[in-house]
XYZ file of C-alpha atoms in Angstrom:
184
model
C 179.890 223.061 110.993
C 179.990 226.742 110.120
C 177.980 225.769 107.316
C 175.261 225.005 110.208
C 175.966 228.125 112.421
C 175.241 230.236 109.004
C 172.192 228.115 108.191
C 170.962 227.672 111.775
C 171.755 231.962 112.277
C 169.750 232.651 108.901
C 166.469 230.728 111.150
C 167.406 232.136 114.119
C 167.234 235.341 112.546
C 164.112 234.607 110.509
C 162.228 234.049 113.296
C 162.876 236.798 114.789
C 162.099 239.082 112.203
C 158.466 237.959 111.746
C 156.061 239.763 113.099
C 153.128 237.722 113.955
C 150.175 240.268 113.599
C 151.855 239.845 109.564
C 152.042 236.140 109.389
C 148.222 236.896 110.678
C 147.128 239.172 107.907
C 149.566 237.306 104.990
C 147.367 233.824 106.314
C 144.138 235.809 106.221
C 144.860 237.036 103.057
C 146.502 233.746 101.316
C 143.274 231.929 102.870
C 140.319 233.687 101.688
C 141.870 234.280 97.746
C 140.270 232.719 94.824
C 144.180 232.691 93.250
C 147.360 233.158 94.709
C 150.518 233.726 92.141
C 154.327 233.088 93.549
C 156.403 235.488 92.020
C 160.695 235.003 91.343
C 162.967 235.434 89.447
C 166.390 232.747 89.682
C 166.831 231.269 93.209
C 164.129 232.759 94.599
C 161.790 231.537 91.047
C 163.005 227.804 92.258
C 161.356 229.153 95.909
C 157.999 229.704 93.842
C 158.522 226.898 92.187
C 158.296 224.917 95.713
C 155.755 227.013 97.253
C 153.166 226.593 94.370
C 154.011 223.002 94.733
C 153.237 222.852 98.394
C 150.213 225.306 98.740
C 149.023 223.019 95.800
C 149.236 219.768 97.864
C 145.818 220.711 99.770
C 143.802 222.179 97.168
C 144.877 225.895 96.882
C 144.223 227.169 93.940
C 147.986 228.509 92.884
C 150.845 229.167 90.489
C 154.199 230.244 89.641
C 156.152 231.485 86.421
C 159.200 231.021 85.819
C 159.393 233.409 82.497
C 158.986 237.103 83.008
C 156.825 237.686 80.281
C 154.417 235.467 81.816
C 154.622 236.438 85.093
C 154.041 240.135 83.442
C 150.934 238.899 82.301
C 149.955 236.178 84.929
C 150.091 239.813 87.230
C 147.904 241.829 84.820
C 144.753 239.457 84.921
C 144.850 239.334 88.524
C 142.072 241.178 90.758
C 140.725 241.971 94.324
C 139.949 238.427 95.143
C 143.327 237.372 94.621
C 146.703 237.685 96.418
C 150.483 237.769 95.126
C 153.672 236.846 96.480
C 157.436 238.251 96.104
C 159.971 236.559 96.884
C 163.307 238.617 96.371
C 166.349 238.271 99.102
C 167.311 242.194 97.889
C 163.788 243.155 97.522
C 165.696 245.061 94.140
C 165.056 242.279 91.397
C 163.228 244.878 89.010
C 161.129 241.401 87.232
C 159.852 240.405 90.778
C 159.174 244.292 92.394
C 157.448 244.970 89.134
C 155.112 241.830 88.655
C 153.974 242.609 91.879
C 153.661 245.806 91.302
C 151.396 245.034 88.430
C 149.876 242.301 90.810
C 148.289 245.550 93.004
C 147.863 247.803 90.370
C 145.471 244.562 89.180
C 143.541 245.108 92.491
C 145.524 241.954 94.371
C 146.811 241.659 97.626
C 150.173 241.833 97.659
C 152.709 240.153 99.927
C 156.910 239.956 99.436
C 159.156 237.923 101.436
C 162.731 239.708 101.745
C 165.893 240.845 103.915
C 165.403 244.048 102.896
C 162.968 245.903 104.747
C 163.843 249.506 102.814
C 163.426 247.961 99.370
C 161.754 248.441 96.385
C 159.327 245.572 96.007
C 158.310 246.413 100.672
C 156.803 250.015 98.639
C 154.274 247.061 96.560
C 153.387 245.411 99.253
C 150.666 244.752 102.018
C 152.274 243.188 104.212
C 156.479 242.739 103.892
C 157.455 238.778 105.846
C 161.520 239.814 106.818
C 163.931 236.670 106.083
C 167.456 236.549 107.902
C 170.448 235.409 106.401
C 173.503 237.062 104.984
C 174.179 237.069 101.184
C 176.017 239.614 99.191
C 175.109 240.557 95.185
C 177.780 238.628 94.253
C 176.736 235.442 95.947
C 173.248 235.325 95.006
C 171.434 231.700 95.864
C 173.045 230.997 99.267
C 171.298 227.891 100.968
C 170.760 229.842 104.086
C 168.608 232.840 101.987
C 167.069 229.281 100.196
C 166.183 228.058 103.607
C 164.875 231.348 104.951
C 162.488 231.455 102.559
C 161.183 227.891 102.768
C 160.902 228.669 106.661
C 158.572 231.432 106.133
C 157.083 229.118 103.153
C 155.927 226.891 105.452
C 154.988 228.244 108.612
C 152.173 230.209 106.684
C 151.275 226.909 104.831
C 151.403 224.727 108.422
C 148.593 228.562 109.474
C 146.620 227.996 106.677
C 145.938 224.049 106.840
C 144.936 224.423 110.052
C 142.780 227.495 109.124
C 141.322 224.473 106.224
C 141.052 221.460 108.440
C 139.479 218.469 107.131
C 139.419 219.949 103.790
C 143.007 219.831 104.123
C 143.740 216.684 104.971
C 141.827 215.090 102.843
C 143.251 217.495 99.953
C 146.772 216.029 101.005
C 145.984 212.674 101.081
C 144.415 212.873 97.719
C 147.659 214.208 95.882
C 149.517 211.955 98.147
C 147.515 209.285 96.033
C 147.771 210.799 92.900
C 151.270 210.198 92.908
C 151.521 207.050 95.065
C 152.140 205.269 91.830
C 154.870 206.952 90.945
C 156.684 204.929 93.342
C 158.864 201.877 93.133
């Protein structure tokens, strides 16, 4: 019951922190992007990989990388038609912050998903999407943090899905059929 209450509180706090105009701006940027990169380290890196999987299913040109060197190289190759999304609960993860900074220097539009509004990563973000959850530096990877990050990504996904309309439905059907034979 306590775990459920903590996770519910993280979701409720996230909803209360999100501003509609920030979501709209992020959705518009991502919808118009030629390429979207998701960056994160550790547990947030796993969230970035999940985002890649989710948005790829509807036909968006997305990528996520687990290796910091690969992330840096990819960020350096972005351009003004692209978007970089940095995911960091603390907003102080050096690699993720630096990759968002490098993406911005390359001309890409930038979004961060973080809990801390005044953290280093927000200085390099065109749009900051705040999440709820409580996590200490020694507690990294809390499920409540993951749930809050995934909620924000799901909100972005659903809004973009609606903008794409039939194209999203068709692409989702194509990608679902592509893996159908992987089931027993």
